[in-house]
Amino acid sequence: MGAIQTAEYLAPAEAGETSERRELDWLLTSGVLGRSGNLARVLKYICEERFAGRAEHIKEYTIATEALGRRPDFDPNSDTIVRVTVHSLRKRLLEVYQNEGADRPLRLIVPPGHYDPRFIPAPLIPPVAPPAAQETPPPDRDSRGTPPAPAEIAPPGVKASARRFQLWSIGIIASSVIVTVCAAWLHHYQAGKLRPADNPSNAAALAPVLPLATIRTLVGTGRKPYVDHSGMTWSAANYCQGGENVTVQPEKIAGTEDAPIYFGGVRGIAHCIFPVTQKLYELHLHFAETSDLPAATRAANISINAGPAITVDVVDRAGGDGIATSIVVTGIAPENDGAIHIDFISDVSLLNAVEMLPAPSANLLPVRFVASSKPYVDGQNQTWLSDRFFSGGRHGLPGESAKQGILGLYESDRIGRFSYSIPVVPLAHYKVRLYFREPWFGEEKGGAGGPGSRVFDVACNGELLLKHFDILAAAGNAPVIKTFDNIQASADGRIDLSFLPVVNYAVVDAIEVIPANN
């Protein structure tokens, strides 16, 4: 059989623009596209371009920059959002016209290999048979057990066109399955550490989840609740629908002491619904790339409450494979249904975990953590979380005072040549406090050593904060707090602190980051 030509399933001329616009409006306003804002944006854009006579203008680049808010330097080789979104749109349209839109007089399709939409009269589209084999009905009855329709209702020409369209529809489904299977094989071949989660259905319907004030959850099915080093419990509740749930074989994850958070997740096209009870939230999205696939393939796109897409290349942000990283989004309010919605699209990278923390304002919540494997609660009942966001260095050996458990915030430290990459709001301004105490020289070593025994530099986002800093020279064996005002975050939302040895190794006990206007 020859290839099916586009002309064989184009809508006839009498299906004019009025009926086509009516069909587009129904798709956009009826809710049949779900809560994915990207599907609606792309569908509206490609149809409006067609109505305006600019079908030749509908390209991957124009969809990305004009419909999905990508910058002019959009590169389709490294950002697959258009292909992934249009693939999802084609699939959803087929589902709509087999279910909610079965009685619609006009159907909208996006032919494979094209971004220009087509409108087709309903009589040309019979229901697509399910892929599973079914018992052949008797000659005088159809598959539903009812007498066949009179021959004059379906003339031979229409029957042929209908059959061609049915074959084309089934071809789309078959092609999608083949592509998915091949992609999965590639993932498993190149990274044997990933496997589908042990779950009867990776796209199972969401079970009801009670609204919560605070949410910490491990994304993906088949996961177990986890208590981290700060004593926080991460649930295994299933908030997400769609996509592929993946289990990651246990391995070392750099930049965190809580590797199990990253031993699973979801990828593909997923929609997550988080019922909450408070009015405003700060969101933390956690990632660690474990696939070992080629560079520039790990881009993920996130849309919160159908807002503008946030793009993150997990490896570029983390600085390599197998390294924990996260992004922070502030000022998020639940929608009218009392939930926060996240659309996640990624060919390869997993969304591993999500935190939703109640916030009094759109400012970043204070970030406080100690260089220790356990948290600390200070005299003001403020919780300092366990060590995180680090690269390089190690926990130092405790001195005699630390062993006695009397140093509180200063009982543990990170020592060596190391850095911290703290996620914050892009380009916002912060107050940064660094907490130091000499852990080894001076009194801790019976007076041995002294000023000059440990000297190091501290830089933030490439700017030097402390040059040739000497804790003993500054305060002896007493604690030292260094405060830096009006520190601006990087454009990708980070405060990067580097601790660089000059004489002996650098050291720090605790770090605090709070909004400059607090």
Short mmCIF file of C-alpha atoms in Angstrom, two decimals:
data_model
loop_
_atom_site.label_atom_id
_atom_site.label_comp_id
_atom_site.label_asym_id
_atom_site.label_seq_id
_atom_site.Cartn_x
_atom_site.Cartn_y
_atom_site.Cartn_z
CA MET A 1 0.00 0.00 0.00
CA GLY A 2 1.36 3.42 -0.91
CA ALA A 3 1.89 6.28 1.49
CA ILE A 4 -1.24 8.14 2.62
CA GLN A 5 -1.27 11.60 1.13
CA THR A 6 -2.27 14.65 3.14
CA ALA A 7 -5.05 15.44 0.67
CA GLU A 8 -6.80 12.19 1.57
CA TYR A 9 -7.75 13.40 5.04
CA LEU A 10 -7.99 17.17 4.64
CA ALA A 11 -11.32 18.70 5.69
CA PRO A 12 -13.49 19.60 2.68
CA ALA A 13 -13.89 23.24 1.75
CA GLU A 14 -17.37 23.50 3.25
CA ALA A 15 -15.95 23.02 6.74
CA GLY A 16 -15.30 26.74 7.00
CA GLU A 17 -13.43 28.89 9.44
CA THR A 18 -16.49 29.51 11.61
CA SER A 19 -16.97 25.83 12.48
CA GLU A 20 -13.22 25.40 12.86
CA ARG A 21 -13.04 28.27 15.34
CA ARG A 22 -16.01 26.81 17.17
CA GLU A 23 -14.18 23.51 17.51
CA LEU A 24 -10.99 25.21 18.70
CA ASP A 25 -12.95 27.22 21.29
CA TRP A 26 -14.55 24.02 22.59
CA LEU A 27 -11.19 22.33 22.98
CA LEU A 28 -9.71 25.34 24.81
CA THR A 29 -12.63 26.06 27.15
CA SER A 30 -14.19 22.66 27.91
CA GLY A 31 -11.32 21.36 30.01
CA VAL A 32 -10.77 18.28 27.81
CA LEU A 33 -7.08 19.15 27.40
CA GLY A 34 -6.51 18.78 31.12
CA ARG A 35 -4.56 21.29 33.17
CA SER A 36 -1.47 21.42 31.00
CA GLY A 37 -1.11 25.04 29.99
CA ASN A 38 1.44 24.16 27.33
CA LEU A 39 -1.02 22.00 25.36
CA ALA A 40 -3.54 24.85 25.21
CA ARG A 41 -0.90 27.44 24.31
CA VAL A 42 0.47 25.37 21.43
CA LEU A 43 -2.97 24.44 20.10
CA LYS A 44 -4.21 28.02 20.15
CA TYR A 45 -1.03 29.30 18.49
CA ILE A 46 -0.92 26.82 15.60
CA CYS A 47 -4.64 27.26 14.89
CA GLU A 48 -4.50 31.06 14.95
CA GLU A 49 -1.54 30.98 12.57
CA ARG A 50 -3.52 28.72 10.25
CA PHE A 51 -6.58 30.98 10.39
CA ALA A 52 -4.35 33.97 9.58
CA GLY A 53 -3.01 32.23 6.47
CA ARG A 54 0.47 31.76 7.94
CA ALA A 55 0.63 27.96 7.99
CA GLU A 56 4.13 28.06 6.52
CA HIS A 57 5.18 30.08 9.59
CA ILE A 58 4.34 27.22 11.98
CA LYS A 59 7.77 25.80 12.76
CA GLU A 60 9.41 24.32 15.84
CA TYR A 61 11.31 27.55 16.47
CA THR A 62 8.27 29.82 16.17
CA ILE A 63 6.18 27.58 18.44
CA ALA A 64 8.94 27.64 21.03
CA THR A 65 9.53 31.39 20.96
CA GLU A 66 6.01 32.68 20.28
CA ALA A 67 3.82 30.14 22.08
CA LEU A 68 5.99 28.72 24.83
CA GLY A 69 7.98 31.79 25.81
CA ARG A 70 11.42 30.55 24.83
CA ARG A 71 14.17 33.11 24.23
CA PRO A 72 15.34 34.02 20.70
CA ASP A 73 18.41 31.79 21.15
CA PHE A 74 16.17 28.69 21.45
CA ASP A 75 18.04 25.60 20.25
CA PRO A 76 15.82 22.60 19.33
CA ASN A 77 18.85 20.31 19.57
CA SER A 78 19.09 20.85 23.32
CA ASP A 79 15.50 21.77 24.19
CA THR A 80 12.84 19.26 23.13
CA ILE A 81 9.81 21.02 24.61
CA VAL A 82 8.07 21.55 21.25
CA ARG A 83 8.39 17.97 20.05
CA VAL A 84 7.38 16.55 23.41
CA THR A 85 4.41 18.92 23.77
CA VAL A 86 3.09 18.33 20.24
CA HIS A 87 3.45 14.58 20.69
CA SER A 88 1.37 14.85 23.86
CA LEU A 89 -1.16 17.07 22.06
CA ARG A 90 -1.63 14.56 19.22
CA LYS A 91 -2.19 11.78 21.72
CA ARG A 92 -4.64 13.84 23.76
CA LEU A 93 -6.68 14.86 20.70
CA LEU A 94 -7.08 11.22 19.69
CA GLU A 95 -8.28 10.41 23.22
CA VAL A 96 -10.70 13.36 23.23
CA TYR A 97 -12.43 12.31 20.01
CA GLN A 98 -12.75 8.74 21.21
CA ASN A 99 -14.36 9.87 24.47
CA GLU A 100 -15.64 13.35 25.42
CA GLY A 101 -15.71 14.58 21.82
CA ALA A 102 -17.12 11.46 20.18
CA ASP A 103 -20.22 13.34 19.00
CA ARG A 104 -18.44 16.46 17.77
CA PRO A 105 -19.24 17.30 14.12
CA LEU A 106 -15.68 18.40 13.39
CA ARG A 107 -12.36 16.96 14.55
CA LEU A 108 -8.97 18.65 14.90
CA ILE A 109 -5.76 16.73 14.24
CA VAL A 110 -2.05 17.53 13.97
CA PRO A 111 -0.66 15.13 11.33
CA PRO A 112 2.62 13.41 12.19
CA GLY A 113 5.61 15.17 10.73
CA HIS A 114 3.73 18.49 10.63
CA TYR A 115 2.79 21.27 13.05
CA ASP A 116 0.02 22.70 10.83
CA PRO A 117 -3.38 21.56 12.22
CA ARG A 118 -6.17 20.01 10.14
CA PHE A 119 -9.95 19.99 10.66
CA ILE A 120 -11.84 16.88 9.55
CA PRO A 121 -15.62 16.22 9.36
CA ALA A 122 -16.74 13.64 11.89
CA PRO A 123 -18.31 11.15 9.39
CA LEU A 124 -14.83 10.42 8.09
CA ILE A 125 -13.64 9.23 11.50
CA PRO A 126 -15.00 5.95 12.84
CA PRO A 127 -14.00 4.94 16.36
CA VAL A 128 -10.49 3.48 16.45
CA ALA A 129 -10.60 -0.18 17.45
CA PRO A 130 -8.74 -1.01 20.68
CA PRO A 131 -5.38 -2.70 20.08
CA ALA A 132 -6.29 -5.89 21.95
CA ALA A 133 -7.61 -8.78 19.84
CA GLN A 134 -11.37 -9.22 20.03
CA GLU A 135 -13.71 -11.99 19.10
CA THR A 136 -14.97 -11.67 15.51
CA PRO A 137 -18.74 -10.95 15.55
CA PRO A 138 -21.20 -12.90 13.39
CA PRO A 139 -21.52 -11.58 9.82
CA ASP A 140 -24.93 -10.02 10.44
CA ARG A 141 -23.99 -8.12 13.64
CA ASP A 142 -21.30 -5.58 14.49
CA SER A 143 -18.90 -5.76 17.47
CA ARG A 144 -21.55 -4.26 19.79
CA GLY A 145 -24.09 -6.96 18.89
CA THR A 146 -26.33 -4.58 16.91
CA PRO A 147 -27.41 -4.94 13.28
CA PRO A 148 -25.11 -3.19 10.79
CA ALA A 149 -26.06 0.26 9.51
CA PRO A 150 -27.77 0.41 6.07
CA ALA A 151 -25.25 0.57 3.25
CA GLU A 152 -26.55 3.91 1.94
CA ILE A 153 -25.45 5.74 5.13
CA ALA A 154 -21.81 5.03 4.36
CA PRO A 155 -21.11 5.24 0.60
CA PRO A 156 -18.08 3.35 -0.71
CA GLY A 157 -15.98 6.50 -1.05
CA VAL A 158 -16.61 7.53 2.52
CA LYS A 159 -15.92 3.99 3.72
CA ALA A 160 -12.54 4.04 1.99
CA SER A 161 -11.62 7.42 3.44
CA ALA A 162 -12.75 6.31 6.87
CA ARG A 163 -10.66 3.17 6.59
CA ARG A 164 -7.62 5.18 5.54
CA PHE A 165 -8.07 7.52 8.48
CA GLN A 166 -8.49 4.59 10.85
CA LEU A 167 -5.27 3.07 9.57
CA TRP A 168 -3.56 6.44 9.94
CA SER A 169 -4.84 6.79 13.52
CA ILE A 170 -3.71 3.30 14.43
CA GLY A 171 -0.39 4.10 12.76
CA ILE A 172 0.10 7.07 15.05
CA ILE A 173 -0.53 4.92 18.10
CA ALA A 174 1.76 2.16 16.83
CA SER A 175 4.50 4.64 15.96
CA SER A 176 4.23 6.21 19.39
CA VAL A 177 4.55 2.81 21.04
CA ILE A 178 7.59 1.94 18.91
CA VAL A 179 9.28 5.27 19.67
CA THR A 180 8.57 4.89 23.37
CA VAL A 181 9.91 1.33 23.45
CA CYS A 182 13.05 2.33 21.54
CA ALA A 183 13.65 5.30 23.80
CA ALA A 184 13.20 3.12 26.87
CA TRP A 185 15.63 0.57 25.45
CA LEU A 186 18.18 3.33 24.84
CA HIS A 187 17.80 4.58 28.39
CA HIS A 188 18.29 1.11 29.84
CA TYR A 189 21.12 0.23 27.46
CA GLN A 190 23.13 3.35 28.26
CA ALA A 191 22.25 3.50 31.92
CA GLY A 192 21.45 0.14 33.42
CA LYS A 193 20.84 1.86 36.73
CA LEU A 194 17.31 2.91 35.73
CA ARG A 195 14.28 0.64 35.54
CA PRO A 196 10.52 1.17 35.49
CA ALA A 197 8.99 1.36 38.93
CA ASP A 198 7.27 -1.77 40.21
CA ASN A 199 3.72 -0.58 39.72
CA PRO A 200 0.75 -2.07 37.85
CA SER A 201 0.31 1.13 35.87
CA ASN A 202 2.78 3.97 35.42
CA ALA A 203 -0.10 6.21 34.42
CA ALA A 204 -2.55 5.12 37.08
CA ALA A 205 -5.29 7.49 38.13
CA LEU A 206 -4.48 9.57 41.17
CA ALA A 207 -5.82 8.29 44.46
CA PRO A 208 -7.38 10.99 46.65
CA VAL A 209 -4.77 12.76 48.80
CA LEU A 210 -5.74 14.86 51.81
CA PRO A 211 -4.72 18.53 51.74
CA LEU A 212 -1.68 19.28 53.88
CA ALA A 213 -0.05 22.43 55.21
CA THR A 214 3.45 21.20 54.38
CA ILE A 215 4.35 18.65 51.72
CA ARG A 216 7.61 16.75 51.34
CA THR A 217 7.18 13.91 48.90
CA LEU A 218 9.24 11.48 46.87
CA VAL A 219 7.97 11.57 43.29
CA GLY A 220 7.14 8.38 41.44
CA THR A 221 5.31 5.20 42.33
CA GLY A 222 6.74 2.27 44.26
CA ARG A 223 8.81 4.41 46.63
CA LYS A 224 8.98 4.16 50.43
CA PRO A 225 8.74 7.02 52.96
CA TYR A 226 12.12 8.34 54.06
CA VAL A 227 13.32 10.26 57.12
CA ASP A 228 16.25 12.51 56.22
CA HIS A 229 19.23 13.58 58.35
CA SER A 230 17.30 16.65 59.51
CA GLY A 231 14.51 14.45 60.85
CA MET A 232 12.06 15.47 58.09
CA THR A 233 9.75 12.75 56.75
CA TRP A 234 9.33 12.47 52.98
CA SER A 235 6.10 10.74 52.05
CA ALA A 236 5.58 8.32 49.18
CA ALA A 237 2.09 9.62 48.32
CA ASN A 238 1.32 9.60 44.60
CA TYR A 239 0.56 13.17 43.52
CA CYS A 240 1.53 12.76 39.85
CA GLN A 241 -0.27 11.29 36.84
CA GLY A 242 1.21 10.39 33.49
CA GLY A 243 4.84 10.13 32.52
CA GLU A 244 7.11 7.17 33.25
CA ASN A 245 7.85 6.22 36.84
CA VAL A 246 11.47 5.10 37.24
CA THR A 247 13.40 3.44 40.05
CA VAL A 248 17.12 4.28 40.39
CA GLN A 249 19.46 1.64 41.74
CA PRO A 250 21.14 2.84 44.98
CA GLU A 251 24.33 4.77 44.34
CA LYS A 252 26.32 7.64 45.78
CA ILE A 253 24.74 11.05 45.13
CA ALA A 254 27.15 13.94 45.65
CA GLY A 255 26.09 17.17 47.34
CA THR A 256 23.75 15.52 49.82
CA GLU A 257 23.78 13.16 52.77
CA ASP A 258 20.28 11.96 51.84
CA ALA A 259 20.85 9.98 48.63
CA PRO A 260 17.61 7.91 48.92
CA ILE A 261 15.63 11.04 48.00
CA TYR A 262 17.03 10.62 44.47
CA PHE A 263 16.49 6.85 44.04
CA GLY A 264 13.38 7.29 41.89
CA GLY A 265 11.23 9.80 40.09
CA VAL A 266 9.12 10.55 37.05
CA ARG A 267 10.01 11.65 33.51
CA GLY A 268 8.15 12.12 30.22
CA ILE A 269 5.00 14.23 30.50
CA ALA A 270 3.53 14.28 33.99
CA HIS A 271 0.90 16.38 35.72
CA CYS A 272 1.11 16.61 39.51
CA ILE A 273 -1.65 17.91 41.80
CA PHE A 274 -0.80 18.91 45.38
CA PRO A 275 -3.80 19.72 47.61
CA VAL A 276 -2.71 22.26 50.24
CA THR A 277 -4.27 24.24 53.08
CA GLN A 278 -2.28 27.47 53.24
CA LYS A 279 -2.50 30.61 51.08
CA LEU A 280 1.10 30.96 49.90
CA TYR A 281 3.97 28.55 49.34
CA GLU A 282 7.63 28.20 48.54
CA LEU A 283 8.42 25.25 46.25
CA HIS A 284 11.63 23.23 46.13
CA LEU A 285 12.08 20.85 43.17
CA HIS A 286 14.86 18.27 43.58
CA PHE A 287 16.89 16.55 40.85
CA ALA A 288 19.97 14.37 40.41
CA GLU A 289 20.89 13.04 36.97
CA THR A 290 21.82 9.35 37.02
CA SER A 291 21.34 8.29 33.39
CA ASP A 292 24.86 8.94 31.99
CA LEU A 293 23.27 9.89 28.66
CA PRO A 294 24.99 12.40 26.34
CA ALA A 295 25.19 16.07 27.24
CA ALA A 296 22.43 18.47 26.18
CA THR A 297 19.75 15.77 26.52
CA ARG A 298 18.84 16.34 30.17
CA ALA A 299 16.69 19.46 29.87
CA ALA A 300 13.52 19.50 31.93
CA ASN A 301 10.60 21.92 31.62
CA ILE A 302 8.39 22.82 34.56
CA SER A 303 5.20 24.87 34.57
CA ILE A 304 3.51 25.73 37.88
CA ASN A 305 -0.22 26.47 37.81
CA ALA A 306 -0.02 26.72 33.99
CA GLY A 307 2.47 29.59 34.33
CA PRO A 308 5.52 30.31 32.17
CA ALA A 309 7.82 27.35 31.60
CA ILE A 310 10.94 27.03 33.73
CA THR A 311 13.77 25.19 31.96
CA VAL A 312 16.59 23.47 33.82
CA ASP A 313 19.38 21.31 32.47
CA VAL A 314 19.92 19.07 35.48
CA VAL A 315 23.55 18.20 34.70
CA ASP A 316 24.61 21.74 33.83
CA ARG A 317 23.00 23.09 36.97
CA ALA A 318 24.44 20.42 39.26
CA GLY A 319 27.87 20.42 37.65
CA GLY A 320 27.84 16.78 36.55
CA ASP A 321 26.09 13.42 36.77
CA GLY A 322 25.10 11.97 40.12
CA ILE A 323 25.03 15.35 41.90
CA ALA A 324 22.02 16.65 43.80
CA THR A 325 20.59 20.00 42.75
CA SER A 326 17.35 21.90 43.23
CA ILE A 327 15.45 24.99 42.20
CA VAL A 328 13.31 27.25 44.38
CA VAL A 329 10.12 29.04 43.33
CA THR A 330 8.46 31.46 45.76
CA GLY A 331 5.08 33.17 45.99
CA ILE A 332 2.99 30.25 44.72
CA ALA A 333 -0.70 30.29 45.68
CA PRO A 334 -3.05 27.33 45.21
CA GLU A 335 -5.58 27.54 42.38
CA ASN A 336 -9.35 27.68 42.88
CA ASP A 337 -9.48 23.93 43.52
CA GLY A 338 -7.20 24.38 46.54
CA ALA A 339 -4.24 22.66 44.89
CA ILE A 340 -0.90 23.60 43.35
CA HIS A 341 -0.42 22.06 39.89
CA ILE A 342 2.92 21.19 38.32
CA ASP A 343 3.40 20.15 34.69
CA PHE A 344 6.73 18.39 34.17
CA ILE A 345 8.20 17.51 30.76
CA SER A 346 11.54 15.75 30.32
CA ASP A 347 12.80 13.11 27.91
CA VAL A 348 15.49 11.84 30.25
CA SER A 349 15.88 13.62 33.58
CA LEU A 350 13.76 12.66 36.57
CA LEU A 351 11.87 14.90 38.94
CA ASN A 352 12.92 13.15 42.15
CA ALA A 353 11.18 15.02 44.96
CA VAL A 354 9.07 18.08 45.77
CA GLU A 355 8.80 20.26 48.86
CA MET A 356 5.96 22.73 49.42
CA LEU A 357 6.57 24.96 52.44
CA PRO A 358 4.06 27.51 53.77
CA ALA A 359 5.42 31.06 53.45
CA PRO A 360 4.26 34.39 54.89
CA SER A 361 5.27 36.29 51.74
CA ALA A 362 6.85 35.87 48.33
CA ASN A 363 10.28 36.36 49.89
CA LEU A 364 12.57 33.34 50.23
CA LEU A 365 12.23 31.56 53.55
CA PRO A 366 15.44 31.82 55.65
CA VAL A 367 18.03 29.20 54.73
CA ARG A 368 19.93 27.88 57.75
CA PHE A 369 22.10 24.79 57.94
CA VAL A 370 25.05 23.46 59.92
CA ALA A 371 28.06 21.54 58.61
CA SER A 372 26.86 18.48 60.48
CA SER A 373 25.00 15.24 59.74
CA LYS A 374 22.32 16.21 62.25
CA PRO A 375 20.18 19.36 62.67
CA TYR A 376 20.44 21.93 65.44
CA VAL A 377 17.74 23.98 67.19
CA ASP A 378 19.04 27.27 68.58
CA GLY A 379 17.88 29.33 71.56
CA GLN A 380 15.30 31.15 69.43
CA ASN A 381 13.76 27.81 68.42
CA GLN A 382 15.11 28.19 64.88
CA THR A 383 15.94 24.91 63.16
CA TRP A 384 19.28 24.65 61.39
CA LEU A 385 19.09 21.80 58.89
CA SER A 386 21.82 19.20 58.38
CA ASP A 387 24.62 19.77 55.86
CA ARG A 388 23.59 20.18 52.20
CA PHE A 389 24.39 21.95 48.89
CA PHE A 390 28.11 21.13 49.30
CA SER A 391 30.82 20.08 46.87
CA GLY A 392 34.21 18.88 48.08
CA GLY A 393 35.64 18.92 51.57
CA ARG A 394 34.62 16.66 54.47
CA HIS A 395 33.41 16.86 58.03
CA GLY A 396 36.32 17.69 60.32
CA LEU A 397 37.47 15.57 63.25
CA PRO A 398 35.85 16.95 66.41
CA GLY A 399 38.07 18.66 68.96
CA GLU A 400 37.77 18.12 72.69
CA SER A 401 35.10 20.83 73.15
CA ALA A 402 32.99 19.37 70.37
CA LYS A 403 33.24 15.92 71.90
CA GLN A 404 31.81 17.32 75.13
CA GLY A 405 28.69 18.47 73.24
CA ILE A 406 28.84 22.06 74.49
CA LEU A 407 29.45 23.99 71.29
CA GLY A 408 25.94 23.90 69.80
CA LEU A 409 26.07 25.51 66.36
CA TYR A 410 29.85 24.99 66.23
CA GLU A 411 30.07 21.28 67.10
CA SER A 412 30.84 20.23 63.53
CA ASP A 413 32.46 21.79 60.48
CA ARG A 414 33.27 21.23 56.82
CA ILE A 415 36.98 21.40 56.12
CA GLY A 416 39.16 21.33 52.98
CA ARG A 417 38.75 23.06 49.61
CA PHE A 418 35.01 23.13 49.10
CA SER A 419 32.02 25.12 47.94
CA TYR A 420 28.30 25.49 48.58
CA SER A 421 25.72 26.18 45.85
CA ILE A 422 22.60 27.43 47.63
CA PRO A 423 19.36 27.67 45.58
CA VAL A 424 17.58 31.02 45.92
CA VAL A 425 15.41 33.36 43.85
CA PRO A 426 17.27 34.57 40.71
CA LEU A 427 18.83 38.05 40.97
CA ALA A 428 17.26 38.75 44.38
CA HIS A 429 19.38 40.30 47.15
CA TYR A 430 20.32 38.52 50.36
CA LYS A 431 22.13 38.83 53.65
CA VAL A 432 24.68 36.04 54.06
CA ARG A 433 26.12 35.05 57.44
CA LEU A 434 29.06 32.66 57.83
CA TYR A 435 29.77 31.07 61.22
CA PHE A 436 33.33 30.06 62.15
CA ARG A 437 35.22 28.60 65.08
CA GLU A 438 38.78 27.26 64.99
CA PRO A 439 38.35 23.50 65.52
CA TRP A 440 41.93 22.38 65.98
CA PHE A 441 44.64 24.91 66.67
CA GLY A 442 45.08 27.08 69.77
CA GLU A 443 43.22 25.92 72.86
CA GLU A 444 41.91 22.83 71.12
CA LYS A 445 45.49 21.62 70.76
CA GLY A 446 46.80 22.73 74.12
CA GLY A 447 47.94 26.07 72.78
CA ALA A 448 49.82 24.61 69.81
CA GLY A 449 49.56 26.56 66.61
CA GLY A 450 48.14 30.06 66.75
CA PRO A 451 47.41 32.93 64.41
CA GLY A 452 48.64 32.12 60.95
CA SER A 453 48.04 28.37 61.35
CA ARG A 454 44.89 28.47 59.21
CA VAL A 455 44.35 31.13 56.54
CA PHE A 456 41.84 31.01 53.69
CA ASP A 457 39.75 33.06 51.25
CA VAL A 458 35.98 33.07 50.81
CA ALA A 459 34.32 34.11 47.54
CA CYS A 460 30.65 34.48 46.59
CA ASN A 461 29.49 34.31 42.97
CA GLY A 462 33.01 35.14 41.85
CA GLU A 463 33.49 38.13 44.19
CA LEU A 464 35.96 37.92 47.09
CA LEU A 465 34.25 38.28 50.48
CA LEU A 466 37.15 37.41 52.79
CA LYS A 467 40.83 37.59 51.87
CA HIS A 468 43.42 35.78 53.98
CA PHE A 469 40.89 35.21 56.74
CA ASP A 470 42.42 33.91 59.98
CA ILE A 471 39.94 32.78 62.65
CA LEU A 472 42.48 32.76 65.50
CA ALA A 473 43.75 36.22 64.59
CA ALA A 474 40.18 37.52 64.51
CA ALA A 475 38.84 36.01 67.76
CA GLY A 476 41.16 33.40 69.21
CA ASN A 477 39.16 30.28 69.94
CA ALA A 478 35.87 32.20 70.26
CA PRO A 479 33.24 31.92 67.51
CA VAL A 480 33.31 34.45 64.68
CA ILE A 481 30.25 35.53 62.65
CA LYS A 482 30.83 37.33 59.36
CA THR A 483 27.82 39.12 57.84
CA PHE A 484 27.63 40.28 54.22
CA ASP A 485 24.76 42.50 53.11
CA ASN A 486 23.15 42.99 49.71
CA ILE A 487 24.54 39.86 48.08
CA GLN A 488 22.84 39.41 44.71
CA ALA A 489 21.94 35.92 43.53
CA SER A 490 23.05 34.72 40.12
CA ALA A 491 20.73 34.81 37.12
CA ASP A 492 20.08 31.08 37.49
CA GLY A 493 19.11 31.46 41.15
CA ARG A 494 22.15 30.53 43.22
CA ILE A 495 24.49 31.84 45.86
CA ASP A 496 27.78 30.06 45.23
CA LEU A 497 30.21 30.21 48.15
CA SER A 498 33.79 29.02 47.61
CA PHE A 499 36.23 28.33 50.47
CA LEU A 500 39.82 28.44 49.20
CA PRO A 501 42.82 27.38 51.33
CA VAL A 502 45.86 29.67 51.64
CA VAL A 503 47.58 28.15 54.68
CA ASN A 504 46.12 24.81 55.80
CA TYR A 505 42.52 23.98 54.92
CA ALA A 506 39.49 26.26 54.93
CA VAL A 507 36.70 25.61 57.44
CA VAL A 508 33.12 26.70 58.16
CA ASP A 509 30.58 25.65 60.82
CA ALA A 510 27.23 27.03 59.65
CA ILE A 511 25.68 29.18 56.92
CA GLU A 512 22.63 31.45 56.96
CA VAL A 513 20.97 33.17 53.99
CA ILE A 514 18.00 35.50 54.48
CA PRO A 515 16.31 38.04 52.17
CA ALA A 516 17.95 41.46 52.33
CA ASN A 517 14.66 43.16 53.22
CA ASN A 518 13.88 40.89 56.20
#
